[in-house]
PDB file of C-alpha atoms and ligand atoms in Angstrom:
ATOM      1  CA  UNK A   1     -64.263 -97.793 198.324  1.00 63.00           C
ATOM      2  CA  UNK A   2     -61.963-100.685 197.449  1.00 74.00           C
ATOM      3  CA  UNK A   3     -60.801-100.939 193.820  1.00 86.00           C
ATOM      4  CA  UNK A   4     -59.172-103.721 191.894  1.00 89.00           C
ATOM      5  CA  UNK A   5     -55.713-102.405 191.002  1.00 94.00           C
ATOM      6  CA  UNK A   6     -54.677-105.543 189.133  1.00 94.00           C
ATOM      7  CA  UNK A   7     -55.881-104.156 185.790  1.00 95.00           C
ATOM      8  CA  UNK A   8     -56.029-100.641 184.295  1.00 96.00           C
ATOM      9  CA  UNK A   9     -59.334 -98.869 184.943  1.00 96.00           C
ATOM     10  CA  UNK A  10     -59.344 -97.503 181.401  1.00 93.00           C
ATOM     11  CA  UNK A  11     -63.075 -96.693 181.597  1.00 93.00           C
ATOM     12  CA  UNK A  12     -62.740 -94.453 184.666  1.00 96.00           C
ATOM     13  CA  UNK A  13     -63.029 -90.748 183.807  1.00 95.00           C
ATOM     14  CA  UNK A  14     -61.211 -87.943 185.570  1.00 96.00           C
ATOM     15  CA  UNK A  15     -63.380 -85.063 186.742  1.00 97.00           C
ATOM     16  CA  UNK A  16     -61.064 -82.509 185.124  1.00 97.00           C
ATOM     17  CA  UNK A  17     -61.740 -84.025 181.687  1.00 96.00           C
ATOM     18  CA  UNK A  18     -65.479 -83.255 181.968  1.00 97.00           C
ATOM     19  CA  UNK A  19     -66.245 -80.339 179.613  1.00 97.00           C
ATOM     20  CA  UNK A  20     -68.853 -79.186 182.156  1.00 98.00           C
ATOM     21  CA  UNK A  21     -66.519 -79.341 185.165  1.00 98.00           C
ATOM     22  CA  UNK A  22     -66.894 -76.532 187.690  1.00 98.00           C
ATOM     23  CA  UNK A  23     -64.435 -73.926 186.393  1.00 98.00           C
ATOM     24  CA  UNK A  24     -63.332 -72.688 189.822  1.00 98.00           C
ATOM     25  CA  UNK A  25     -62.555 -76.288 190.897  1.00 98.00           C
ATOM     26  CA  UNK A  26     -60.747 -76.914 187.616  1.00 98.00           C
ATOM     27  CA  UNK A  27     -58.600 -73.790 187.934  1.00 98.00           C
ATOM     28  CA  UNK A  28     -57.764 -74.619 191.539  1.00 98.00           C
ATOM     29  CA  UNK A  29     -56.711 -78.064 190.258  1.00 98.00           C
ATOM     30  CA  UNK A  30     -54.350 -76.506 187.676  1.00 98.00           C
ATOM     31  CA  UNK A  31     -52.968 -74.303 190.426  1.00 97.00           C
ATOM     32  CA  UNK A  32     -52.368 -77.255 192.784  1.00 97.00           C
ATOM     33  CA  UNK A  33     -50.565 -79.293 190.067  1.00 97.00           C
ATOM     34  CA  UNK A  34     -47.509 -77.239 190.930  1.00 97.00           C
ATOM     35  CA  UNK A  35     -47.466 -78.611 194.478  1.00 96.00           C
ATOM     36  CA  UNK A  36     -48.153 -82.176 193.327  1.00 96.00           C
ATOM     37  CA  UNK A  37     -45.394 -81.984 190.726  1.00 97.00           C
ATOM     38  CA  UNK A  38     -42.884 -80.540 193.188  1.00 95.00           C
ATOM     39  CA  UNK A  39     -43.642 -83.453 195.552  1.00 94.00           C
ATOM     40  CA  UNK A  40     -43.783 -86.402 193.156  1.00 94.00           C
ATOM     41  CA  UNK A  41     -42.673 -85.561 189.601  1.00 95.00           C
ATOM     42  CA  UNK A  42     -39.009 -84.648 190.134  1.00 95.00           C
ATOM     43  CA  UNK A  43     -38.948 -81.712 187.671  1.00 96.00           C
ATOM     44  CA  UNK A  44     -35.591 -80.508 189.051  1.00 97.00           C
ATOM     45  CA  UNK A  45     -33.922 -83.834 188.309  1.00 96.00           C
ATOM     46  CA  UNK A  46     -35.444 -83.798 184.814  1.00 98.00           C
ATOM     47  CA  UNK A  47     -34.012 -80.325 184.252  1.00 98.00           C
ATOM     48  CA  UNK A  48     -30.517 -81.217 185.496  1.00 98.00           C
ATOM     49  CA  UNK A  49     -30.274 -84.537 183.677  1.00 97.00           C
ATOM     50  CA  UNK A  50     -32.092 -83.925 180.386  1.00 98.00           C
ATOM     51  CA  UNK A  51     -32.538 -80.204 179.725  1.00 98.00           C
ATOM     52  CA  UNK A  52     -29.481 -78.397 181.046  1.00 98.00           C
ATOM     53  CA  UNK A  53     -26.797 -80.531 179.317  1.00 97.00           C
ATOM     54  CA  UNK A  54     -28.532 -80.024 175.946  1.00 97.00           C
ATOM     55  CA  UNK A  55     -29.073 -76.283 176.483  1.00 98.00           C
ATOM     56  CA  UNK A  56     -25.344 -75.928 177.279  1.00 98.00           C
ATOM     57  CA  UNK A  57     -24.565 -76.966 173.685  1.00 97.00           C
ATOM     58  CA  UNK A  58     -26.675 -74.064 172.332  1.00 97.00           C
ATOM     59  CA  UNK A  59     -30.256 -72.735 172.199  1.00 98.00           C
ATOM     60  CA  UNK A  60     -32.828 -75.531 172.146  1.00 98.00           C
ATOM     61  CA  UNK A  61     -36.554 -75.993 171.477  1.00 98.00           C
ATOM     62  CA  UNK A  62     -38.641 -77.810 174.099  1.00 98.00           C
ATOM     63  CA  UNK A  63     -42.228 -79.058 173.852  1.00 98.00           C
ATOM     64  CA  UNK A  64     -44.423 -80.126 176.801  1.00 98.00           C
ATOM     65  CA  UNK A  65     -47.456 -82.124 175.572  1.00 98.00           C
ATOM     66  CA  UNK A  66     -50.455 -81.967 177.937  1.00 98.00           C
ATOM     67  CA  UNK A  67     -48.887 -79.137 179.926  1.00 98.00           C
ATOM     68  CA  UNK A  68     -51.992 -78.501 182.091  1.00 98.00           C
ATOM     69  CA  UNK A  69     -51.250 -75.520 184.345  1.00 98.00           C
ATOM     70  CA  UNK A  70     -47.826 -75.052 182.695  1.00 98.00           C
ATOM     71  CA  UNK A  71     -45.869 -75.100 185.972  1.00 98.00           C
ATOM     72  CA  UNK A  72     -43.201 -77.534 184.745  1.00 98.00           C
ATOM     73  CA  UNK A  73     -42.541 -75.325 181.686  1.00 98.00           C
ATOM     74  CA  UNK A  74     -42.303 -72.186 183.833  1.00 98.00           C
ATOM     75  CA  UNK A  75     -39.951 -73.953 186.251  1.00 98.00           C
ATOM     76  CA  UNK A  76     -37.687 -75.019 183.361  1.00 98.00           C
ATOM     77  CA  UNK A  77     -37.775 -71.483 181.933  1.00 98.00           C
ATOM     78  CA  UNK A  78     -36.762 -70.031 185.310  1.00 98.00           C
ATOM     79  CA  UNK A  79     -33.888 -72.519 185.758  1.00 98.00           C
ATOM     80  CA  UNK A  80     -32.587 -71.875 182.240  1.00 98.00           C
ATOM     81  CA  UNK A  81     -32.648 -68.152 182.876  1.00 98.00           C
ATOM     82  CA  UNK A  82     -30.840 -68.645 186.190  1.00 98.00           C
ATOM     83  CA  UNK A  83     -28.173 -70.727 184.430  1.00 98.00           C
ATOM     84  CA  UNK A  84     -27.780 -68.206 181.597  1.00 98.00           C
ATOM     85  CA  UNK A  85     -29.107 -70.675 179.000  1.00 98.00           C
ATOM     86  CA  UNK A  86     -31.555 -70.181 176.143  1.00 97.00           C
ATOM     87  CA  UNK A  87     -34.540 -72.242 175.001  1.00 98.00           C
ATOM     88  CA  UNK A  88     -37.854 -71.766 173.292  1.00 98.00           C
ATOM     89  CA  UNK A  89     -40.459 -73.609 175.374  1.00 98.00           C
ATOM     90  CA  UNK A  90     -43.951 -74.495 174.153  1.00 98.00           C
ATOM     91  CA  UNK A  91     -46.672 -75.634 176.555  1.00 98.00           C
ATOM     92  CA  UNK A  92     -49.230 -77.575 174.526  1.00 98.00           C
ATOM     93  CA  UNK A  93     -52.594 -78.783 175.757  1.00 98.00           C
ATOM     94  CA  UNK A  94     -55.689 -80.183 174.079  1.00 98.00           C
ATOM     95  CA  UNK A  95     -57.931 -78.316 176.524  1.00 98.00           C
ATOM     96  CA  UNK A  96     -58.584 -74.616 175.905  1.00 98.00           C
ATOM     97  CA  UNK A  97     -59.388 -74.146 179.605  1.00 98.00           C
ATOM     98  CA  UNK A  98     -55.874 -75.250 180.614  1.00 98.00           C
ATOM     99  CA  UNK A  99     -54.194 -73.015 178.032  1.00 98.00           C
ATOM    100  CA  UNK A 100     -56.285 -70.015 179.078  1.00 98.00           C
ATOM    101  CA  UNK A 101     -55.462 -70.510 182.761  1.00 98.00           C
ATOM    102  CA  UNK A 102     -51.768 -71.294 182.213  1.00 98.00           C
ATOM    103  CA  UNK A 103     -51.131 -68.284 179.985  1.00 98.00           C
ATOM    104  CA  UNK A 104     -52.837 -66.001 182.491  1.00 97.00           C
ATOM    105  CA  UNK A 105     -50.355 -67.200 185.168  1.00 95.00           C
ATOM    106  CA  UNK A 106     -47.289 -66.730 183.033  1.00 96.00           C
ATOM    107  CA  UNK A 107     -45.740 -63.604 184.531  1.00 93.00           C
ATOM    108  CA  UNK A 108     -43.194 -63.084 181.742  1.00 94.00           C
ATOM    109  CA  UNK A 109     -41.480 -66.489 181.689  1.00 96.00           C
ATOM    110  CA  UNK A 110     -41.321 -66.503 177.896  1.00 96.00           C
ATOM    111  CA  UNK A 111     -43.155 -69.853 177.635  1.00 98.00           C
ATOM    112  CA  UNK A 112     -45.457 -70.076 174.595  1.00 98.00           C
ATOM    113  CA  UNK A 113     -48.905 -71.583 175.241  1.00 98.00           C
ATOM    114  CA  UNK A 114     -50.883 -73.307 172.554  1.00 98.00           C
ATOM    115  CA  UNK A 115     -54.108 -75.307 172.339  1.00 98.00           C
ATOM    116  CA  UNK A 116     -53.418 -78.088 169.856  1.00 98.00           C
ATOM    117  CA  UNK A 117     -52.793 -81.793 169.470  1.00 98.00           C
ATOM    118  CA  UNK A 118     -49.337 -83.185 168.762  1.00 98.00           C
ATOM    119  CA  UNK A 119     -50.478 -84.321 165.291  1.00 98.00           C
ATOM    120  CA  UNK A 120     -51.095 -80.688 164.305  1.00 98.00           C
ATOM    121  CA  UNK A 121     -47.480 -79.818 165.119  1.00 98.00           C
ATOM    122  CA  UNK A 122     -46.292 -82.805 163.115  1.00 98.00           C
ATOM    123  CA  UNK A 123     -48.399 -81.625 160.150  1.00 98.00           C
ATOM    124  CA  UNK A 124     -46.813 -78.166 160.459  1.00 98.00           C
ATOM    125  CA  UNK A 125     -43.320 -79.700 160.322  1.00 98.00           C
ATOM    126  CA  UNK A 126     -42.302 -78.468 163.788  1.00 98.00           C
ATOM    127  CA  UNK A 127     -39.053 -79.862 165.236  1.00 98.00           C
ATOM    128  CA  UNK A 128     -37.826 -79.870 168.833  1.00 98.00           C
ATOM    129  CA  UNK A 129     -34.729 -80.952 170.723  1.00 98.00           C
ATOM    130  CA  UNK A 130     -36.727 -82.260 173.693  1.00 98.00           C
ATOM    131  CA  UNK A 131     -40.368 -83.396 173.753  1.00 98.00           C
ATOM    132  CA  UNK A 132     -41.778 -84.403 177.101  1.00 98.00           C
ATOM    133  CA  UNK A 133     -44.997 -84.973 179.006  1.00 98.00           C
ATOM    134  CA  UNK A 134     -45.898 -85.416 182.643  1.00 98.00           C
ATOM    135  CA  UNK A 135     -49.024 -87.223 183.824  1.00 98.00           C
ATOM    136  CA  UNK A 136     -50.393 -87.459 180.297  1.00 98.00           C
ATOM    137  CA  UNK A 137     -50.044 -91.136 179.339  1.00 98.00           C
ATOM    138  CA  UNK A 138     -52.759 -92.397 181.689  1.00 97.00           C
ATOM    139  CA  UNK A 139     -55.294 -89.979 180.103  1.00 95.00           C
ATOM    140  CA  UNK A 140     -54.948 -91.685 176.728  1.00 96.00           C
ATOM    141  CA  UNK A 141     -56.477 -94.762 175.140  1.00 94.00           C
ATOM    142  CA  UNK A 142     -53.992 -97.361 173.909  1.00 93.00           C
ATOM    143  CA  UNK A 143     -54.510 -96.087 170.343  1.00 96.00           C
ATOM    144  CA  UNK A 144     -53.944 -92.475 171.437  1.00 97.00           C
ATOM    145  CA  UNK A 145     -50.804 -93.549 173.289  1.00 97.00           C
ATOM    146  CA  UNK A 146     -49.397 -95.188 170.143  1.00 97.00           C
ATOM    147  CA  UNK A 147     -50.170 -92.016 168.149  1.00 98.00           C
ATOM    148  CA  UNK A 148     -48.499 -89.868 170.793  1.00 98.00           C
ATOM    149  CA  UNK A 149     -45.339 -91.972 170.635  1.00 98.00           C
ATOM    150  CA  UNK A 150     -45.259 -91.763 166.854  1.00 98.00           C
ATOM    151  CA  UNK A 151     -45.872 -88.000 166.909  1.00 98.00           C
ATOM    152  CA  UNK A 152     -43.297 -87.350 169.608  1.00 98.00           C
ATOM    153  CA  UNK A 153     -40.609 -89.261 167.682  1.00 97.00           C
ATOM    154  CA  UNK A 154     -41.440 -87.326 164.512  1.00 97.00           C
ATOM    155  CA  UNK A 155     -41.270 -84.051 166.432  1.00 98.00           C
ATOM    156  CA  UNK A 156     -37.677 -84.700 167.550  1.00 97.00           C
ATOM    157  CA  UNK A 157     -36.378 -86.245 164.339  1.00 91.00           C
ATOM    158  CA  UNK A 158     -33.282 -88.436 164.555  1.00 90.00           C
ATOM    159  CA  UNK A 159     -31.414 -86.472 167.173  1.00 90.00           C
ATOM    160  CA  UNK A 160     -33.837 -85.318 169.854  1.00 97.00           C
ATOM    161  CA  UNK A 161     -34.964 -86.743 173.158  1.00 98.00           C
ATOM    162  CA  UNK A 162     -38.482 -87.822 174.115  1.00 98.00           C
ATOM    163  CA  UNK A 163     -39.382 -88.350 177.774  1.00 98.00           C
ATOM    164  CA  UNK A 164     -42.920 -89.220 178.907  1.00 98.00           C
ATOM    165  CA  UNK A 165     -43.222 -89.366 182.695  1.00 98.00           C
ATOM    166  CA  UNK A 166     -46.193 -90.696 184.618  1.00 98.00           C
ATOM    167  CA  UNK A 167     -47.460 -92.578 187.643  1.00 97.00           C
ATOM    168  CA  UNK A 168     -46.901 -96.324 188.034  1.00 98.00           C
ATOM    169  CA  UNK A 169     -50.088 -98.091 189.138  1.00 97.00           C
ATOM    170  CA  UNK A 170     -49.799-100.103 192.353  1.00 96.00           C
ATOM    171  CA  UNK A 171     -51.900-100.782 195.409  1.00 95.00           C
ATOM    172  CA  UNK A 172     -49.187 -99.207 197.588  1.00 95.00           C
ATOM    173  CA  UNK A 173     -49.268 -95.979 195.543  1.00 96.00           C
ATOM    174  CA  UNK A 174     -53.068 -95.891 195.749  1.00 97.00           C
ATOM    175  CA  UNK A 175     -53.142 -96.456 199.518  1.00 96.00           C
ATOM    176  CA  UNK A 176     -50.374 -93.929 200.189  1.00 95.00           C
ATOM    177  CA  UNK A 177     -51.921 -91.231 197.965  1.00 96.00           C
ATOM    178  CA  UNK A 178     -55.328 -91.887 199.485  1.00 96.00           C
ATOM    179  CA  UNK A 179     -54.014 -91.531 203.054  1.00 96.00           C
ATOM    180  CA  UNK A 180     -51.869 -88.442 202.431  1.00 95.00           C
ATOM    181  CA  UNK A 181     -54.509 -86.566 200.421  1.00 96.00           C
ATOM    182  CA  UNK A 182     -57.207 -87.458 202.955  1.00 95.00           C
ATOM    183  CA  UNK A 183     -55.121 -85.744 205.648  1.00 92.00           C
ATOM    184  CA  UNK A 184     -54.729 -82.514 203.648  1.00 90.00           C
ATOM    185  CA  UNK A 185     -57.964 -82.576 201.650  1.00 89.00           C
ATOM    186  CA  UNK A 186     -59.730 -80.027 203.861  1.00 86.00           C
ATOM    187  CA  UNK A 187     -56.934 -77.467 203.626  1.00 86.00           C
ATOM    188  CA  UNK A 188     -54.380 -77.777 200.810  1.00 91.00           C
ATOM    189  CA  UNK A 189     -56.607 -79.542 198.304  1.00 94.00           C
ATOM    190  CA  UNK A 190     -59.902 -77.860 199.168  1.00 94.00           C
ATOM    191  CA  UNK A 191     -61.954 -76.793 196.152  1.00 96.00           C
ATOM    192  CA  UNK A 192     -59.908 -78.871 193.688  1.00 97.00           C
ATOM    193  CA  UNK A 193     -60.147 -82.238 191.926  1.00 97.00           C
ATOM    194  CA  UNK A 194     -56.652 -83.254 193.065  1.00 97.00           C
ATOM    195  CA  UNK A 195     -57.673 -86.006 195.495  1.00 97.00           C
ATOM    196  CA  UNK A 196     -60.439 -87.602 193.397  1.00 97.00           C
ATOM    197  CA  UNK A 197     -58.615 -87.300 190.077  1.00 98.00           C
ATOM    198  CA  UNK A 198     -55.320 -88.453 191.562  1.00 97.00           C
ATOM    199  CA  UNK A 199     -56.955 -91.670 192.751  1.00 97.00           C
ATOM    200  CA  UNK A 200     -58.575 -92.188 189.339  1.00 97.00           C
ATOM    201  CA  UNK A 201     -55.232 -91.412 187.671  1.00 98.00           C
ATOM    202  CA  UNK A 202     -53.489 -94.134 189.654  1.00 98.00           C
ATOM    203  CA  UNK A 203     -56.202 -96.611 188.651  1.00 97.00           C
ATOM    204  CA  UNK A 204     -55.849 -95.573 184.983  1.00 97.00           C
ATOM    205  CA  UNK A 205     -52.046 -95.728 185.002  1.00 98.00           C
ATOM    206  CA  UNK A 206     -49.819 -98.481 183.673  1.00 98.00           C
ATOM    207  CA  UNK A 207     -47.498-100.793 185.509  1.00 97.00           C
ATOM    208  CA  UNK A 208     -43.953-100.947 184.229  1.00 97.00           C
ATOM    209  CA  UNK A 209     -44.621-104.400 182.743  1.00 97.00           C
ATOM    210  CA  UNK A 210     -47.800-103.280 180.938  1.00 97.00           C
ATOM    211  CA  UNK A 211     -46.151-100.217 179.431  1.00 98.00           C
ATOM    212  CA  UNK A 212     -43.087-102.196 178.339  1.00 97.00           C
ATOM    213  CA  UNK A 213     -45.337-104.712 176.578  1.00 97.00           C
ATOM    214  CA  UNK A 214     -47.131-102.106 174.417  1.00 96.00           C
ATOM    215  CA  UNK A 215     -44.419 -99.634 173.404  1.00 97.00           C
ATOM    216  CA  UNK A 216     -42.681-100.027 170.026  1.00 96.00           C
ATOM    217  CA  UNK A 217     -38.990-101.000 169.805  1.00 95.00           C
ATOM    218  CA  UNK A 218     -36.534 -98.230 170.687  1.00 95.00           C
ATOM    219  CA  UNK A 219     -38.408 -97.035 173.770  1.00 97.00           C
ATOM    220  CA  UNK A 220     -37.222 -97.809 177.291  1.00 97.00           C
ATOM    221  CA  UNK A 221     -39.364 -97.908 180.434  1.00 98.00           C
ATOM    222  CA  UNK A 222     -37.841 -97.149 183.803  1.00 97.00           C
ATOM    223  CA  UNK A 223     -39.491 -97.402 187.219  1.00 97.00           C
ATOM    224  CA  UNK A 224     -38.455 -95.109 190.062  1.00 94.00           C
ATOM    225  CA  UNK A 225     -39.699 -94.176 193.505  1.00 92.00           C
ATOM    226  CA  UNK A 226     -42.257 -93.036 194.567  1.00 89.00           C
ATOM    227  CA  UNK A 227     -44.155 -95.175 192.025  1.00 94.00           C
ATOM    228  CA  UNK A 228     -43.068 -93.389 188.860  1.00 97.00           C
ATOM    229  CA  UNK A 229     -42.635 -94.506 185.266  1.00 98.00           C
ATOM    230  CA  UNK A 230     -40.446 -92.909 182.646  1.00 98.00           C
ATOM    231  CA  UNK A 231     -40.756 -93.779 178.978  1.00 98.00           C
ATOM    232  CA  UNK A 232     -37.726 -92.571 176.966  1.00 98.00           C
ATOM    233  CA  UNK A 233     -36.535 -92.446 173.426  1.00 97.00           C
ATOM    234  CA  UNK A 234     -32.978 -91.161 173.073  1.00 91.00           C
ATOM    235  CA  UNK A 235     -32.006 -89.636 169.750  1.00 79.00           C
ATOM    236  CA  UNK A 236     -28.475 -89.886 168.344  1.00 73.00           C
ATOM    237  CA  UNK A 237     -27.395 -86.673 170.070  1.00 57.00           C
ATOM    238  CA  UNK A 238     -28.255 -88.093 173.479  1.00 54.00           C
ATOM    239  CA  UNK A 239     -26.458 -91.405 173.035  1.00 47.00           C
TER     240      UNK A 239
HETATM  241  C1  SAM B 301     -53.168 -84.599 184.615  1.00 85.54           C
HETATM  242  S1  SAM B 301     -52.966 -83.238 183.550  1.00 85.54           S
HETATM  243  C2  SAM B 301     -51.203 -83.019 183.705  1.00 85.54           C
HETATM  244  C3  SAM B 301     -50.799 -81.602 183.492  1.00 85.54           C
HETATM  245  C4  SAM B 301     -49.310 -81.331 183.598  1.00 85.54           C
HETATM  246  N1  SAM B 301     -48.551 -82.028 182.590  1.00 85.54           N
HETATM  247  C5  SAM B 301     -48.804 -81.670 184.961  1.00 85.54           C
HETATM  248  O1  SAM B 301     -47.954 -82.566 185.080  1.00 85.54           O
HETATM  249  O2  SAM B 301     -49.239 -81.046 185.928  1.00 85.54           O
HETATM  250  C6  SAM B 301     -53.128 -83.890 181.915  1.00 85.54           C
HETATM  251  C7  SAM B 301     -53.282 -82.808 180.850  1.00 85.54           C
HETATM  252  O3  SAM B 301     -53.192 -83.432 179.566  1.00 85.54           O
HETATM  253  C8  SAM B 301     -54.124 -82.815 178.694  1.00 85.54           C
HETATM  254  N2  SAM B 301     -54.375 -83.752 177.603  1.00 85.54           N
HETATM  255  C9  SAM B 301     -55.109 -84.892 177.622  1.00 85.54           C
HETATM  256  N3  SAM B 301     -55.044 -85.506 176.429  1.00 85.54           N
HETATM  257  C10 SAM B 301     -54.251 -84.739 175.626  1.00 85.54           C
HETATM  258  C11 SAM B 301     -53.774 -84.842 174.285  1.00 85.54           C
HETATM  259  N4  SAM B 301     -54.118 -85.864 173.506  1.00 85.54           N
HETATM  260  N5  SAM B 301     -52.965 -83.882 173.809  1.00 85.54           N
HETATM  261  C12 SAM B 301     -52.601 -82.839 174.587  1.00 85.54           C
HETATM  262  N6  SAM B 301     -53.018 -82.678 175.859  1.00 85.54           N
HETATM  263  C13 SAM B 301     -53.817 -83.615 176.376  1.00 85.54           C
HETATM  264  C14 SAM B 301     -55.303 -82.514 179.577  1.00 85.54           C
HETATM  265  O4  SAM B 301     -56.103 -81.489 179.020  1.00 85.54           O
HETATM  266  C15 SAM B 301     -54.623 -82.094 180.878  1.00 85.54           C
HETATM  267  O5  SAM B 301     -54.414 -80.707 180.932  1.00 85.54           O
END
């Protein structure tokens, strides 16, 4: 089916967000996020550029909002351990099903898993050195996005770093993802929502221009290949 990619498909719903989604398909989707993230999200670069330099100054607190299967948190925990560095990492998700699955996969990484919204952490007075998300922004309404940005700034105070990473919507990204996932859909992606939800995610995502036009002052938007957006707010310590 051909879709209009010129505007955000904010009404399109991802299958994984359905409370009645098939649980085996959903869990296979959480499991496959690890592969998707390794291929497109650049978690290693994020670790080297934004986490490791801060952890070298002393123990830090890290929060992942919308952590899904928790693979990015576990990867960061493993790299920190390898590098002899210390951090407390919290994987937060609004969906109990994600938290249940992610904590069952943990295998002693030390990551803490919690079902909550960012506003609850703000109300509790929690503070972190780094707050990040990956593939969360496109799930949110514009109002929810504004609340997330406010919450994430409050959660890092004056000094911390906020990094929200997501897909950049484009016809090229849609066509490429469609072709690649079609080729592997019968094997690697079988029994998951990765292909369908990925296509919906691209349609729901922002372009760099759209995101820039709606974020408050102090945030920067950066585009990178392959069709990625990064929304950053650098605290004083990162300047
Ligand atoms: C596409 S998944 C991404 C998971 C993970 N960050 C990754 O990169 O693989 C989006 C996740 O965000 C969660 N989510 C959606 N809205 C949320 C919110 N307002 N607060 C916290 N989590 C949310 C969903 O439950 C889902 O697990």
